[in-house]
Amino acid sequence: MHIFKTPSLLRSLFPSLLWKMPPQSEQPTLYLTFDDGPIPDVTDFVVETLAQFQAKATFFCVGDNIQKHPQVFQRIQNAGNSVGNHTFNHLNGWRTPNANYWENIKQCSQVMQAHSVGNTPWQILEKPLFRPPYGRFTTQQAIMIHQQFRIIMWDVLTNDYDKRLTPEKCLRASLRSSADGAIVVFHDSLKAAKNMMFTLPRYIAHFKEKGYQFAAL
Ligand SMILES: [Zn+2]
């Protein structure tokens, strides 16, 4: 079974983490996020699709991928999108000692800084953004990270990486689960490419037609 909507119990257990944004009085807004890139072609597809619709989004990047593909990382930023830290090696916090987890986050921050284009939305944030890979970290790790980062969870998971899910079902369920203020997770990874590339343009077109805007965090 696929869960597309974050259960409210989970949310209420961790109220200090950001699961969704308050509704915007001006215009209904969705916050798309893309995890695990930057990956050539896949991330470029996302950046170009967003630009076509004048949409902005947030990319939670893996440091190792930034190091391998710095130009892709820069194209994300040049298009006015936001970026956040997703550890250097996509670590599972439950299985990683605190010191190593923290070290890996710092390593990701360093490579982000090294390939920053400057003057982009993420640099003027009060705190840089962080999302734990797999949504898994211990309470202790969360407390530690919270001191220096704004921790971003999600409201809607598209399950785009799941190969058992058809692109049509991925789209339908993602549309149905989304509402004003939702933080939505896609993946700019090779594994998710098939579902994501089908779903993303149709998803944006659907909500644009309904008057929604797409903003970076
Ligand atoms: Zn991830």
Tab-separated table of N, CA, C and O in Angstrom, residues 140-197:
chain	number	residue	atom	x	y	z
A	140	GLN	N	17.369	12.914	19.153
A	140	GLN	CA	18.621	13.622	19.493
A	140	GLN	C	19.232	14.312	18.279
A	140	GLN	O	19.687	15.447	18.353
A	141	GLN	N	19.244	13.602	17.164
A	141	GLN	CA	19.783	14.191	15.931
A	141	GLN	C	18.931	15.385	15.512
A	141	GLN	O	19.457	16.427	15.112
A	142	ALA	N	17.622	15.240	15.605
A	142	ALA	CA	16.723	16.322	15.204
A	142	ALA	C	16.975	17.574	16.052
A	142	ALA	O	17.010	18.693	15.529
A	143	ILE	N	17.159	17.377	17.349
A	143	ILE	CA	17.392	18.518	18.248
A	143	ILE	C	18.686	19.236	17.863
A	143	ILE	O	18.743	20.464	17.772
A	144	MET	N	19.707	18.428	17.577
A	144	MET	CA	21.012	18.985	17.199
A	144	MET	C	20.904	19.773	15.880
A	144	MET	O	21.386	20.903	15.773
A	145	ILE	N	20.251	19.186	14.906
A	145	ILE	CA	20.149	19.817	13.582
A	145	ILE	C	19.291	21.077	13.649
A	145	ILE	O	19.579	22.087	13.011
A	146	HIS	N	18.251	20.994	14.456
A	146	HIS	CA	17.302	22.096	14.593
A	146	HIS	C	17.978	23.408	15.013
A	146	HIS	O	17.503	24.487	14.700
A	147	GLN	N	19.091	23.294	15.736
A	147	GLN	CA	19.790	24.506	16.180
A	147	GLN	C	20.386	25.294	15.017
A	147	GLN	O	20.532	26.503	15.099
A	148	GLN	N	20.716	24.617	13.950
A	148	GLN	CA	21.364	25.323	12.835
A	148	GLN	C	20.590	25.294	11.530
A	148	GLN	O	20.920	26.036	10.607
A	149	PHE	N	19.594	24.427	11.442
A	149	PHE	CA	18.851	24.294	10.186
A	149	PHE	C	17.356	24.409	10.427
A	149	PHE	O	16.861	24.156	11.519
A	150	ARG	N	16.648	24.753	9.378
A	150	ARG	CA	15.198	24.643	9.388
A	150	ARG	C	14.880	23.267	8.783
A	150	ARG	O	15.262	22.994	7.638
A	151	ILE	N	14.253	22.415	9.566
A	151	ILE	CA	14.020	21.037	9.132
A	151	ILE	C	12.693	20.948	8.373
A	151	ILE	O	11.648	21.313	8.893
A	152	ILE	N	12.783	20.485	7.148
A	152	ILE	CA	11.605	20.429	6.278
A	152	ILE	C	11.182	18.987	6.053
A	152	ILE	O	11.934	18.191	5.470
A	153	MET	N	9.997	18.630	6.525
A	153	MET	CA	9.437	17.306	6.243
A	153	MET	C	8.510	17.454	5.034
A	153	MET	O	8.820	18.189	4.132
A	154	TRP	N	7.358	16.796	5.026
A	154	TRP	CA	6.473	16.929	3.870
A	154	TRP	C	5.054	16.551	4.244
A	154	TRP	O	4.791	15.920	5.262
A	155	ASP	N	4.161	16.957	3.375
A	155	ASP	CA	2.736	16.707	3.533
A	155	ASP	C	2.278	15.655	2.524
A	155	ASP	O	1.426	14.828	2.816
A	156	VAL	N	2.871	15.689	1.344
A	156	VAL	CA	2.474	14.764	0.270
A	156	VAL	C	3.725	14.094	-0.296
A	156	VAL	O	4.692	14.763	-0.662
A	157	LEU	N	3.671	12.759	-0.344
A	157	LEU	CA	4.751	11.976	-0.946
A	157	LEU	C	4.213	11.394	-2.255
A	157	LEU	O	3.188	10.719	-2.248
A	158	THR	N	4.880	11.677	-3.349
A	158	THR	CA	4.356	11.194	-4.644
A	158	THR	C	4.662	9.716	-4.880
A	158	THR	O	4.092	9.125	-5.788
A	159	ASN	N	5.568	9.137	-4.093
A	159	ASN	CA	5.990	7.739	-4.297
A	159	ASN	C	6.546	7.498	-5.696
A	159	ASN	O	6.503	6.375	-6.214
A	160	ASP	N	7.062	8.541	-6.307
A	160	ASP	CA	7.537	8.444	-7.695
A	160	ASP	C	8.662	7.424	-7.884
A	160	ASP	O	8.840	6.865	-8.955
A	161	TYR	N	9.424	7.156	-6.806
A	161	TYR	CA	10.556	6.224	-6.897
A	161	TYR	C	10.124	4.765	-6.904
A	161	TYR	O	10.927	3.876	-7.129
A	162	ASP	N	8.854	4.504	-6.620
A	162	ASP	CA	8.387	3.124	-6.504
A	162	ASP	C	8.033	2.560	-7.875
A	162	ASP	O	7.060	2.990	-8.504
A	163	LYS	N	8.808	1.594	-8.313
A	163	LYS	CA	8.625	1.060	-9.661
A	163	LYS	C	7.335	0.260	-9.814
A	163	LYS	O	6.901	-0.027	-10.931
A	164	ARG	N	6.722	-0.142	-8.703
A	164	ARG	CA	5.451	-0.878	-8.811
A	164	ARG	C	4.280	0.062	-9.089
A	164	ARG	O	3.173	-0.362	-9.369
A	165	LEU	N	4.551	1.353	-8.942
A	165	LEU	CA	3.497	2.355	-9.133
A	165	LEU	C	3.515	2.816	-10.590
A	165	LEU	O	4.569	3.131	-11.131
A	166	THR	N	2.342	2.849	-11.225
A	166	THR	CA	2.318	3.332	-12.614
A	166	THR	C	2.350	4.858	-12.619
A	166	THR	O	1.909	5.498	-11.652
A	167	PRO	N	2.849	5.450	-13.702
A	167	PRO	CA	2.858	6.919	-13.791
A	167	PRO	C	1.459	7.509	-13.620
A	167	PRO	O	1.297	8.529	-12.950
A	168	GLU	N	0.453	6.862	-14.181
A	168	GLU	CA	-0.922	7.381	-14.080
A	168	GLU	C	-1.396	7.404	-12.630
A	168	GLU	O	-2.022	8.351	-12.182
A	169	LYS	N	-1.097	6.336	-11.899
A	169	LYS	CA	-1.537	6.276	-10.500
A	169	LYS	C	-0.757	7.298	-9.658
A	169	LYS	O	-1.307	7.927	-8.743
A	170	CYS	N	0.524	7.437	-9.968
A	170	CYS	CA	1.361	8.418	-9.270
A	170	CYS	C	0.748	9.813	-9.432
A	170	CYS	O	0.598	10.557	-8.462
A	171	LEU	N	0.369	10.151	-10.637
A	171	LEU	CA	-0.234	11.460	-10.910
A	171	LEU	C	-1.566	11.612	-10.181
A	171	LEU	O	-1.788	12.598	-9.473
A	172	ARG	N	-2.445	10.631	-10.355
A	172	ARG	CA	-3.796	10.729	-9.779
A	172	ARG	C	-3.745	10.905	-8.271
A	172	ARG	O	-4.394	11.775	-7.701
A	173	ALA	N	-2.957	10.065	-7.620
A	173	ALA	CA	-2.910	10.114	-6.155
A	173	ALA	C	-2.242	11.405	-5.669
A	173	ALA	O	-2.637	11.960	-4.646
A	174	SER	N	-1.253	11.871	-6.413
A	174	SER	CA	-0.576	13.107	-6.006
A	174	SER	C	-1.528	14.298	-6.121
A	174	SER	O	-1.554	15.173	-5.252
A	175	LEU	N	-2.306	14.329	-7.189
A	175	LEU	CA	-3.282	15.416	-7.365
A	175	LEU	C	-4.297	15.389	-6.230
A	175	LEU	O	-4.618	16.413	-5.635
A	176	ARG	N	-4.794	14.204	-5.936
A	176	ARG	CA	-5.847	14.054	-4.940
A	176	ARG	C	-5.353	14.442	-3.544
A	176	ARG	O	-6.116	14.931	-2.720
A	177	SER	N	-4.092	14.203	-3.261
A	177	SER	CA	-3.575	14.426	-1.899
A	177	SER	C	-3.155	15.869	-1.646
A	177	SER	O	-2.874	16.239	-0.513
A	178	SER	N	-3.059	16.684	-2.683
A	178	SER	CA	-2.473	18.019	-2.533
A	178	SER	C	-3.519	19.107	-2.299
A	178	SER	O	-4.580	19.077	-2.908
A	179	ALA	N	-3.200	20.042	-1.428
A	179	ALA	CA	-4.060	21.202	-1.188
A	179	ALA	C	-3.186	22.383	-0.805
A	179	ALA	O	-1.983	22.217	-0.530
A	180	ASP	N	-3.776	23.549	-0.770
A	180	ASP	CA	-3.062	24.798	-0.455
A	180	ASP	C	-2.086	24.627	0.716
A	180	ASP	O	-2.470	24.139	1.776
A	181	GLY	N	-0.845	25.019	0.501
A	181	GLY	CA	0.160	24.970	1.563
A	181	GLY	C	0.952	23.672	1.614
A	181	GLY	O	1.890	23.552	2.398
A	182	ALA	N	0.585	22.699	0.787
A	182	ALA	CA	1.242	21.391	0.861
A	182	ALA	C	2.716	21.477	0.456
A	182	ALA	O	3.079	22.201	-0.475
A	183	ILE	N	3.541	20.742	1.185
A	183	ILE	CA	4.943	20.515	0.796
A	183	ILE	C	4.968	19.122	0.163
A	183	ILE	O	4.590	18.138	0.804
A	184	VAL	N	5.370	19.067	-1.092
A	184	VAL	CA	5.213	17.854	-1.898
A	184	VAL	C	6.586	17.299	-2.270
A	184	VAL	O	7.448	18.044	-2.735
A	185	VAL	N	6.778	15.992	-2.066
A	185	VAL	CA	8.075	15.376	-2.369
A	185	VAL	C	8.067	14.644	-3.707
A	185	VAL	O	7.281	13.715	-3.912
A	186	PHE	N	8.944	15.083	-4.592
A	186	PHE	CA	9.314	14.327	-5.787
A	186	PHE	C	10.787	13.961	-5.638
A	186	PHE	O	11.460	14.411	-4.710
A	187	HIS	N	11.312	13.157	-6.571
A	187	HIS	CA	12.737	12.817	-6.567
A	187	HIS	C	13.333	13.078	-7.940
A	187	HIS	O	12.782	12.603	-8.948
A	188	ASP	N	14.447	13.803	-7.970
A	188	ASP	CA	15.173	13.946	-9.234
A	188	ASP	C	16.301	12.912	-9.240
A	188	ASP	O	17.480	13.232	-9.217
A	189	SER	N	15.857	11.639	-9.265
A	189	SER	CA	16.788	10.505	-9.267
A	189	SER	C	16.478	9.635	-10.477
A	189	SER	O	15.382	9.716	-11.045
A	190	LEU	N	17.426	8.785	-10.849
A	190	LEU	CA	17.206	7.898	-11.997
A	190	LEU	C	16.058	6.931	-11.716
A	190	LEU	O	15.246	6.637	-12.584
A	191	LYS	N	15.993	6.473	-10.471
A	191	LYS	CA	14.964	5.505	-10.089
A	191	LYS	C	13.550	6.072	-10.267
A	191	LYS	O	12.631	5.372	-10.652
A	192	ALA	N	13.399	7.349	-9.946
A	192	ALA	CA	12.073	7.973	-9.974
A	192	ALA	C	11.736	8.592	-11.324
A	192	ALA	O	10.602	9.031	-11.545
A	193	ALA	N	12.724	8.639	-12.226
A	193	ALA	CA	12.583	9.461	-13.439
A	193	ALA	C	11.305	9.159	-14.228
A	193	ALA	O	10.600	10.073	-14.657
A	194	LYS	N	10.998	7.883	-14.403
A	194	LYS	CA	9.845	7.527	-15.242
A	194	LYS	C	8.541	8.127	-14.678
A	194	LYS	O	7.803	8.799	-15.399
A	195	ASN	N	8.277	7.881	-13.420
A	195	ASN	CA	7.047	8.407	-12.818
A	195	ASN	C	7.087	9.933	-12.681
A	195	ASN	O	6.093	10.619	-12.921
A	196	MET	N	8.232	10.447	-12.278
A	196	MET	CA	8.343	11.890	-12.041
A	196	MET	C	8.171	12.675	-13.344
A	196	MET	O	7.452	13.675	-13.383
A	197	MET	N	8.823	12.204	-14.417
A	197	MET	CA	8.756	12.949	-15.677
A	197	MET	C	7.348	12.933	-16.271
A	197	MET	O	6.958	13.850	-16.982
